[in-house]
PDB file of C-alpha atoms in Angstrom:
ATOM      1  CA  MET R 444      81.689  75.234 -25.798  1.00 83.00           C
ATOM      2  CA  LEU R 445      82.927  71.649 -26.059  1.00 86.00           C
ATOM      3  CA  SER R 446      84.547  71.870 -22.632  1.00 88.00           C
ATOM      4  CA  ASP R 447      81.246  72.885 -21.028  1.00 88.00           C
ATOM      5  CA  ARG R 448      79.348  70.075 -22.766  1.00 90.00           C
ATOM      6  CA  ILE R 449      81.873  67.470 -21.599  1.00 89.00           C
ATOM      7  CA  LYS R 450      81.575  68.655 -18.003  1.00 89.00           C
ATOM      8  CA  GLN R 451      77.775  68.896 -18.197  1.00 85.00           C
ATOM      9  CA  ALA R 452      77.420  65.381 -19.628  1.00 84.00           C
ATOM     10  CA  ARG R 453      79.860  63.899 -17.092  1.00 84.00           C
ATOM     11  CA  GLN R 454      78.076  65.468 -14.136  1.00 83.00           C
ATOM     12  CA  ARG R 455      74.671  64.374 -15.446  1.00 78.00           C
ATOM     13  CA  ILE R 456      75.631  60.701 -15.062  1.00 75.00           C
ATOM     14  CA  ALA R 457      77.573  61.304 -11.838  1.00 75.00           C
ATOM     15  CA  LEU R 458      80.979  60.202 -13.098  1.00 80.00           C
ATOM     16  CA  SER R 459      84.146  61.672 -11.621  1.00 87.00           C
ATOM     17  CA  GLN R 460      86.966  62.950 -13.802  1.00 88.00           C
ATOM     18  CA  GLN R 461      89.014  59.940 -12.667  1.00 89.00           C
ATOM     19  CA  GLN R 462      86.261  57.508 -13.716  1.00 85.00           C
ATOM     20  CA  VAL R 463      86.051  59.076 -17.172  1.00 85.00           C
ATOM     21  CA  ALA R 464      89.834  58.948 -17.413  1.00 83.00           C
ATOM     22  CA  ASP R 465      89.874  55.235 -16.520  1.00 80.00           C
ATOM     23  CA  LYS R 466      87.239  54.425 -19.130  1.00 79.00           C
ATOM     24  CA  MET R 467      89.043  56.454 -21.808  1.00 78.00           C
ATOM     25  CA  GLY R 468      92.484  55.117 -20.953  1.00 76.00           C
ATOM     26  CA  VAL R 469      93.912  58.590 -20.199  1.00 82.00           C
ATOM     27  CA  SER R 470      95.003  60.504 -17.108  1.00 88.00           C
ATOM     28  CA  LYS R 471      92.715  62.499 -14.822  1.00 89.00           C
ATOM     29  CA  THR R 472      94.756  65.566 -15.807  1.00 91.00           C
ATOM     30  CA  ALA R 473      93.730  65.054 -19.441  1.00 90.00           C
ATOM     31  CA  VAL R 474      90.029  65.101 -18.512  1.00 90.00           C
ATOM     32  CA  PHE R 475      90.619  68.193 -16.362  1.00 91.00           C
ATOM     33  CA  LYS R 476      92.187  69.940 -19.363  1.00 91.00           C
ATOM     34  CA  TRP R 477      89.277  68.911 -21.628  1.00 91.00           C
ATOM     35  CA  GLU R 478      86.809  70.509 -19.243  1.00 90.00           C
ATOM     36  CA  ASN R 479      88.892  73.669 -18.949  1.00 90.00           C
ATOM     37  CA  GLY R 480      89.239  74.079 -22.698  1.00 85.00           C
ATOM     38  CA  ASN R 481      93.016  73.562 -22.766  1.00 85.00           C
ATOM     39  CA  TYR R 482      92.733  70.928 -25.483  1.00 82.00           C
ATOM     40  CA  GLU R 483      90.211  68.568 -27.075  1.00 85.00           C
ATOM     41  CA  PRO R 484      90.034  64.777 -26.683  1.00 85.00           C
ATOM     42  CA  LYS R 485      91.139  62.773 -29.722  1.00 77.00           C
ATOM     43  CA  ASN R 486      88.367  60.146 -29.633  1.00 74.00           C
ATOM     44  CA  LEU R 487      85.203  62.186 -29.220  1.00 80.00           C
ATOM     45  CA  ASP R 488      83.042  59.298 -30.445  1.00 74.00           C
ATOM     46  CA  ILE R 489      84.265  57.047 -27.623  1.00 77.00           C
ATOM     47  CA  LEU R 490      83.802  59.830 -25.085  1.00 83.00           C
ATOM     48  CA  ALA R 491      80.273  60.462 -26.355  1.00 79.00           C
ATOM     49  CA  ASN R 492      79.341  56.825 -25.739  1.00 73.00           C
ATOM     50  CA  ILE R 493      80.841  56.830 -22.257  1.00 79.00           C
ATOM     51  CA  LEU R 494      78.896  59.988 -21.408  1.00 80.00           C
ATOM     52  CA  GLY R 495      75.710  58.697 -23.049  1.00 77.00           C
ATOM     53  CA  VAL R 496      75.294  61.614 -25.461  1.00 78.00           C
ATOM     54  CA  SER R 497      75.264  61.990 -29.235  1.00 79.00           C
ATOM     55  CA  LEU R 498      78.511  62.710 -31.038  1.00 78.00           C
ATOM     56  CA  THR R 499      76.969  65.624 -32.975  1.00 82.00           C
ATOM     57  CA  TRP R 500      75.803  67.317 -29.789  1.00 84.00           C
ATOM     58  CA  LEU R 501      79.077  66.782 -27.979  1.00 84.00           C
ATOM     59  CA  ARG R 502      81.217  67.998 -30.903  1.00 82.00           C
ATOM     60  CA  GLU R 503      79.032  70.824 -32.245  1.00 85.00           C
ATOM     61  CA  GLY R 504      76.314  71.494 -29.676  1.00 85.00           C
ATOM     62  CA  ARG R 505      73.587  70.717 -32.221  1.00 80.00           C
ATOM     63  CA  GLY R 506      70.597  68.369 -32.010  1.00 75.00           C
ATOM     64  CA  ASN R 507      69.362  66.040 -29.314  1.00 72.00           C
ATOM     65  CA  PRO R 508      72.053  65.206 -26.728  1.00 69.00           C
ATOM     66  CA  PHE R 509      70.656  61.708 -26.349  1.00 63.00           C
ATOM     67  CA  PRO R 510      71.333  59.472 -29.360  1.00 51.00           C
ATOM     68  CA  ALA R 511      68.930  57.049 -30.966  1.00 43.00           C
ATOM     69  CA  GLN R 512      69.864  53.496 -30.022  1.00 41.00           C
ATOM     70  CA  THR R 513      70.793  50.873 -32.594  1.00 39.00           C
ATOM     71  CA  ASP R 514      71.075  47.135 -32.896  1.00 36.00           C
ATOM     72  CA  GLU R 515      73.571  47.242 -35.750  1.00 37.00           C
ATOM     73  CA  ILE R 516      76.587  44.937 -35.414  1.00 36.00           C
ATOM     74  CA  PRO R 517      79.873  45.774 -37.176  1.00 38.00           C
ATOM     75  CA  ALA R 518      82.126  43.473 -39.089  1.00 38.00           C
ATOM     76  CA  ALA R 519      84.207  41.458 -36.653  1.00 38.00           C
ATOM     77  CA  LYS R 520      87.923  41.992 -36.163  1.00 42.00           C
ATOM     78  CA  ASP R 521      90.487  39.392 -37.131  1.00 43.00           C
ATOM     79  CA  SER R 522      91.615  37.236 -34.214  1.00 40.00           C
ATOM     80  CA  GLY R 523      94.095  34.534 -35.056  1.00 45.00           C
ATOM     81  CA  PRO R 524      94.616  31.640 -32.644  1.00 45.00           C
ATOM     82  CA  TYR R 525      97.456  31.660 -30.120  1.00 49.00           C
ATOM     83  CA  ASN R 526      97.847  27.935 -30.642  1.00 56.00           C
ATOM     84  CA  GLN R 527      95.738  24.964 -31.617  1.00 64.00           C
ATOM     85  CA  ASP R 528      93.798  24.981 -28.343  1.00 79.00           C
ATOM     86  CA  GLU R 529      93.217  28.729 -27.925  1.00 85.00           C
ATOM     87  CA  VAL R 530      91.529  31.586 -29.771  1.00 88.00           C
ATOM     88  CA  ALA R 531      92.244  35.295 -29.269  1.00 88.00           C
ATOM     89  CA  VAL R 532      89.147  37.472 -28.813  1.00 89.00           C
ATOM     90  CA  CYS R 533      88.756  41.210 -28.186  1.00 87.00           C
ATOM     91  CA  LEU R 534      89.164  42.463 -24.607  1.00 90.00           C
ATOM     92  CA  TYR R 535      88.075  46.075 -24.063  1.00 88.00           C
ATOM     93  CA  PRO R 536      89.104  48.111 -20.995  1.00 87.00           C
ATOM     94  CA  SER R 537      85.532  49.076 -20.087  1.00 87.00           C
ATOM     95  CA  ILE R 538      81.935  47.933 -20.475  1.00 89.00           C
ATOM     96  CA  GLU R 539      81.187  51.109 -22.439  1.00 86.00           C
ATOM     97  CA  LEU R 540      83.746  50.336 -25.117  1.00 85.00           C
ATOM     98  CA  ALA R 541      82.559  46.731 -25.360  1.00 86.00           C
ATOM     99  CA  GLY R 542      78.970  47.931 -25.657  1.00 84.00           C
ATOM    100  CA  CYS R 543      79.913  50.386 -28.430  1.00 78.00           C
ATOM    101  CA  VAL R 544      80.543  47.450 -30.756  1.00 70.00           C
ATOM    102  CA  ARG R 545      76.869  47.557 -31.731  1.00 59.00           C
ATOM    103  CA  SER R 546      77.057  51.221 -32.751  1.00 55.00           C
ATOM    104  CA  LYS R 547      80.316  50.871 -34.731  1.00 51.00           C
ATOM    105  CA  GLN R 548      82.222  53.130 -32.347  1.00 49.00           C
ATOM    106  CA  ALA R 549      84.628  50.710 -30.663  1.00 49.00           C
ATOM    107  CA  HIS R 550      88.132  51.300 -31.973  1.00 53.00           C
ATOM    108  CA  LYS R 551      90.769  48.669 -32.661  1.00 56.00           C
ATOM    109  CA  GLN R 552      93.381  50.509 -30.620  1.00 58.00           C
ATOM    110  CA  HIS R 553      91.239  49.909 -27.522  1.00 67.00           C
ATOM    111  CA  CYS R 554      90.989  46.160 -28.162  1.00 76.00           C
ATOM    112  CA  LYS R 555      93.534  43.866 -26.540  1.00 83.00           C
ATOM    113  CA  LYS R 556      93.602  40.118 -26.971  1.00 85.00           C
ATOM    114  CA  PHE R 557      92.133  37.667 -24.474  1.00 87.00           C
ATOM    115  CA  SER R 558      92.577  33.922 -24.792  1.00 88.00           C
ATOM    116  CA  LEU R 559      89.610  31.540 -24.758  1.00 89.00           C
ATOM    117  CA  SER R 560      89.564  27.790 -25.180  1.00 88.00           C
ATOM    118  CA  THR R 561      88.769  26.558 -28.681  1.00 89.00           C
ATOM    119  CA  GLU R 562      86.919  23.631 -27.098  1.00 88.00           C
ATOM    120  CA  LEU R 563      84.724  26.036 -25.094  1.00 89.00           C
ATOM    121  CA  LEU R 564      83.694  28.002 -28.175  1.00 92.00           C
ATOM    122  CA  GLU R 565      83.065  24.865 -30.228  1.00 92.00           C
ATOM    123  CA  ARG R 566      81.030  23.246 -27.458  1.00 90.00           C
ATOM    124  CA  LYS R 567      78.849  26.349 -27.075  1.00 91.00           C
ATOM    125  CA  LYS R 568      78.753  26.913 -30.862  1.00 93.00           C
ATOM    126  CA  ILE R 569      80.102  30.453 -30.567  1.00 93.00           C
ATOM    127  CA  ASN R 570      81.834  32.369 -33.348  1.00 92.00           C
ATOM    128  CA  ALA R 571      85.020  33.884 -31.902  1.00 90.00           C
ATOM    129  CA  GLU R 572      84.640  36.917 -34.166  1.00 87.00           C
ATOM    130  CA  MET R 573      81.363  37.757 -32.405  1.00 90.00           C
ATOM    131  CA  VAL R 574      82.810  37.748 -28.880  1.00 92.00           C
ATOM    132  CA  VAL R 575      83.693  40.812 -26.795  1.00 91.00           C
ATOM    133  CA  CYS R 576      85.226  40.781 -23.319  1.00 92.00           C
ATOM    134  CA  PHE R 577      85.493  43.459 -20.631  1.00 91.00           C
ATOM    135  CA  PRO R 578      86.228  43.751 -16.882  1.00 91.00           C
ATOM    136  CA  VAL R 579      83.590  44.363 -14.208  1.00 89.00           C
ATOM    137  CA  SER R 580      84.021  47.894 -12.875  1.00 84.00           C
ATOM    138  CA  ASP R 581      81.210  48.228 -10.322  1.00 86.00           C
ATOM    139  CA  ASN R 582      79.870  46.262  -7.348  1.00 89.00           C
ATOM    140  CA  SER R 583      76.414  45.439  -8.692  1.00 91.00           C
ATOM    141  CA  MET R 584      77.242  41.758  -9.255  1.00 89.00           C
ATOM    142  CA  GLU R 585      79.160  41.170  -6.020  1.00 88.00           C
ATOM    143  CA  PRO R 586      79.838  38.897  -4.216  1.00 85.00           C
ATOM    144  CA  ILE R 587      79.470  36.412  -7.099  1.00 86.00           C
ATOM    145  CA  PHE R 588      81.450  38.494  -9.594  1.00 86.00           C
ATOM    146  CA  PRO R 589      83.911  40.834  -7.825  1.00 86.00           C
ATOM    147  CA  HIS R 590      85.522  43.936  -9.271  1.00 83.00           C
ATOM    148  CA  GLY R 591      87.915  42.996 -12.069  1.00 84.00           C
ATOM    149  CA  THR R 592      86.062  39.858 -13.192  1.00 90.00           C
ATOM    150  CA  ILE R 593      86.353  39.414 -16.966  1.00 92.00           C
ATOM    151  CA  PHE R 594      83.063  38.733 -18.771  1.00 94.00           C
ATOM    152  CA  ALA R 595      82.919  37.219 -22.268  1.00 94.00           C
ATOM    153  CA  VAL R 596      79.796  38.054 -24.289  1.00 95.00           C
ATOM    154  CA  ASP R 597      78.383  36.357 -27.385  1.00 94.00           C
ATOM    155  CA  LEU R 598      76.935  39.108 -29.593  1.00 92.00           C
ATOM    156  CA  ASN R 599      74.881  36.560 -31.536  1.00 92.00           C
ATOM    157  CA  ARG R 600      72.822  35.535 -28.475  1.00 93.00           C
ATOM    158  CA  THR R 601      70.244  38.209 -27.703  1.00 93.00           C
ATOM    159  CA  SER R 602      67.131  36.134 -26.993  1.00 94.00           C
ATOM    160  CA  ILE R 603      66.264  35.990 -23.294  1.00 94.00           C
ATOM    161  CA  ILE R 604      66.708  32.719 -21.433  1.00 93.00           C
ATOM    162  CA  ASP R 605      65.333  33.425 -17.970  1.00 94.00           C
ATOM    163  CA  GLY R 606      68.066  33.679 -15.358  1.00 92.00           C
ATOM    164  CA  ASN R 607      70.962  34.097 -17.794  1.00 94.00           C
ATOM    165  CA  LEU R 608      73.385  37.037 -17.678  1.00 95.00           C
ATOM    166  CA  TYR R 609      73.322  39.645 -20.445  1.00 96.00           C
ATOM    167  CA  LEU R 610      75.184  42.782 -21.432  1.00 95.00           C
ATOM    168  CA  ILE R 611      72.486  45.403 -21.973  1.00 94.00           C
ATOM    169  CA  LYS R 612      72.063  49.073 -22.702  1.00 91.00           C
ATOM    170  CA  GLN R 613      69.386  50.878 -20.702  1.00 89.00           C
ATOM    171  CA  ASN R 614      68.831  54.637 -20.699  1.00 85.00           C
ATOM    172  CA  HIS R 615      72.224  55.201 -22.324  1.00 81.00           C
ATOM    173  CA  ARG R 616      74.026  53.172 -19.643  1.00 87.00           C
ATOM    174  CA  TYR R 617      75.694  49.791 -20.089  1.00 91.00           C
ATOM    175  CA  ARG R 618      75.313  47.097 -17.435  1.00 92.00           C
ATOM    176  CA  VAL R 619      75.309  43.351 -16.847  1.00 95.00           C
ATOM    177  CA  ARG R 620      72.135  41.858 -15.390  1.00 95.00           C
ATOM    178  CA  LYS R 621      70.255  38.590 -15.082  1.00 95.00           C
ATOM    179  CA  LEU R 622      67.149  38.933 -17.235  1.00 95.00           C
ATOM    180  CA  TYR R 623      63.677  37.451 -16.967  1.00 96.00           C
ATOM    181  CA  SER R 624      60.835  37.831 -19.454  1.00 94.00           C
ATOM    182  CA  MET R 625      57.723  39.220 -17.748  1.00 95.00           C
ATOM    183  CA  PRO R 626      54.076  39.739 -18.751  1.00 92.00           C
ATOM    184  CA  ASN R 627      52.978  42.939 -20.494  1.00 91.00           C
ATOM    185  CA  GLU R 628      56.163  43.118 -22.592  1.00 92.00           C
ATOM    186  CA  GLU R 629      58.450  43.863 -19.674  1.00 95.00           C
ATOM    187  CA  ILE R 630      61.852  42.538 -18.596  1.00 96.00           C
ATOM    188  CA  ARG R 631      62.962  42.021 -14.998  1.00 96.00           C
ATOM    189  CA  LEU R 632      66.556  43.004 -14.283  1.00 96.00           C
ATOM    190  CA  HIS R 633      68.376  41.369 -11.383  1.00 95.00           C
ATOM    191  CA  ALA R 634      71.764  42.201  -9.827  1.00 93.00           C
ATOM    192  CA  TYR R 635      73.422  39.925  -7.292  1.00 91.00           C
ATOM    193  CA  ASN R 636      74.156  42.814  -4.930  1.00 91.00           C
ATOM    194  CA  THR R 637      70.544  43.124  -3.789  1.00 90.00           C
ATOM    195  CA  ALA R 638      71.496  45.253  -0.788  1.00 91.00           C
ATOM    196  CA  GLU R 639      72.369  48.153  -3.102  1.00 91.00           C
ATOM    197  CA  TYR R 640      70.630  47.244  -6.378  1.00 92.00           C
ATOM    198  CA  GLN R 641      66.970  46.301  -6.224  1.00 91.00           C
ATOM    199  CA  ASP R 642      65.273  44.300  -8.956  1.00 94.00           C
ATOM    200  CA  GLU R 643      63.535  46.447 -11.517  1.00 93.00           C
ATOM    201  CA  CYS R 644      61.106  45.892 -14.375  1.00 95.00           C
ATOM    202  CA  ALA R 645      61.417  47.852 -17.601  1.00 94.00           C
ATOM    203  CA  PRO R 646      59.520  47.866 -20.907  1.00 94.00           C
ATOM    204  CA  VAL R 647      61.123  45.719 -23.594  1.00 94.00           C
ATOM    205  CA  LYS R 648      61.534  48.755 -25.849  1.00 91.00           C
ATOM    206  CA  GLN R 649      63.787  50.448 -23.264  1.00 91.00           C
ATOM    207  CA  ILE R 650      66.313  47.586 -23.175  1.00 94.00           C
ATOM    208  CA  ILE R 651      68.859  46.797 -25.877  1.00 92.00           C
ATOM    209  CA  ILE R 652      70.318  43.322 -25.359  1.00 94.00           C
ATOM    210  CA  ILE R 653      73.840  43.423 -26.738  1.00 93.00           C
ATOM    211  CA  GLY R 654      74.696  39.801 -26.012  1.00 94.00           C
ATOM    212  CA  ARG R 655      74.691  36.947 -23.520  1.00 95.00           C
ATOM    213  CA  VAL R 656      77.509  36.360 -21.037  1.00 95.00           C
ATOM    214  CA  PHE R 657      78.836  32.830 -21.549  1.00 94.00           C
ATOM    215  CA  TYR R 658      82.135  32.859 -19.666  1.00 92.00           C
ATOM    216  CA  TYR R 659      83.872  34.685 -16.843  1.00 90.00           C
ATOM    217  CA  ALA R 660      87.369  34.697 -15.344  1.00 87.00           C
ATOM    218  CA  VAL R 661      88.349  35.796 -11.838  1.00 77.00           C
ATOM    219  CA  GLU R 662      91.843  36.332 -10.466  1.00 62.00           C
ATOM    220  CA  LEU R 663      92.176  35.341  -6.780  1.00 52.00           C
TER     221      LEU R 663
END
């Protein structure tokens, strides 16, 4: 049953019902009802990405639960300027929704507008239509980037510059890490919170680089 698959997939990645609710933009009660078979979620494709499983498996129980990864980038959304000095770019409520842009499963209704300086984008030669933003929701990059920090990512920049921050997908999970190219076709991943997140090396083929972080905003 769909309800059982939702619960199974959520527990596999150790997310609480509240965490799934926050990422989906719904109440905890809604997730509870999904898992008890009271009703079905409207955006199964978004839920599948958050849970790291294939849409076909989640919806129908068929095939491999774990989807093949893709580098495909969708057509960008329109984002008219607020004024002459600002450009509106897409701000998603979670890293999962921002990361889904590559697999054509991020929905317009989840995209709010976030203002960036026109001068910043011109100076860095960044196309505003290829920018996604999202808030930090874990503590892996603390104390440099606290919870709630907004990251802006350039989807056109996927080549590794050692020591730069990137939005990546690894083992069906989205995260932000400093990347370093290593011998033997490996990548070293570094988080600022080294007390809880140790550096790790992973084969290049296991990492999808979605884009490079070029800007952040923190509210004090």
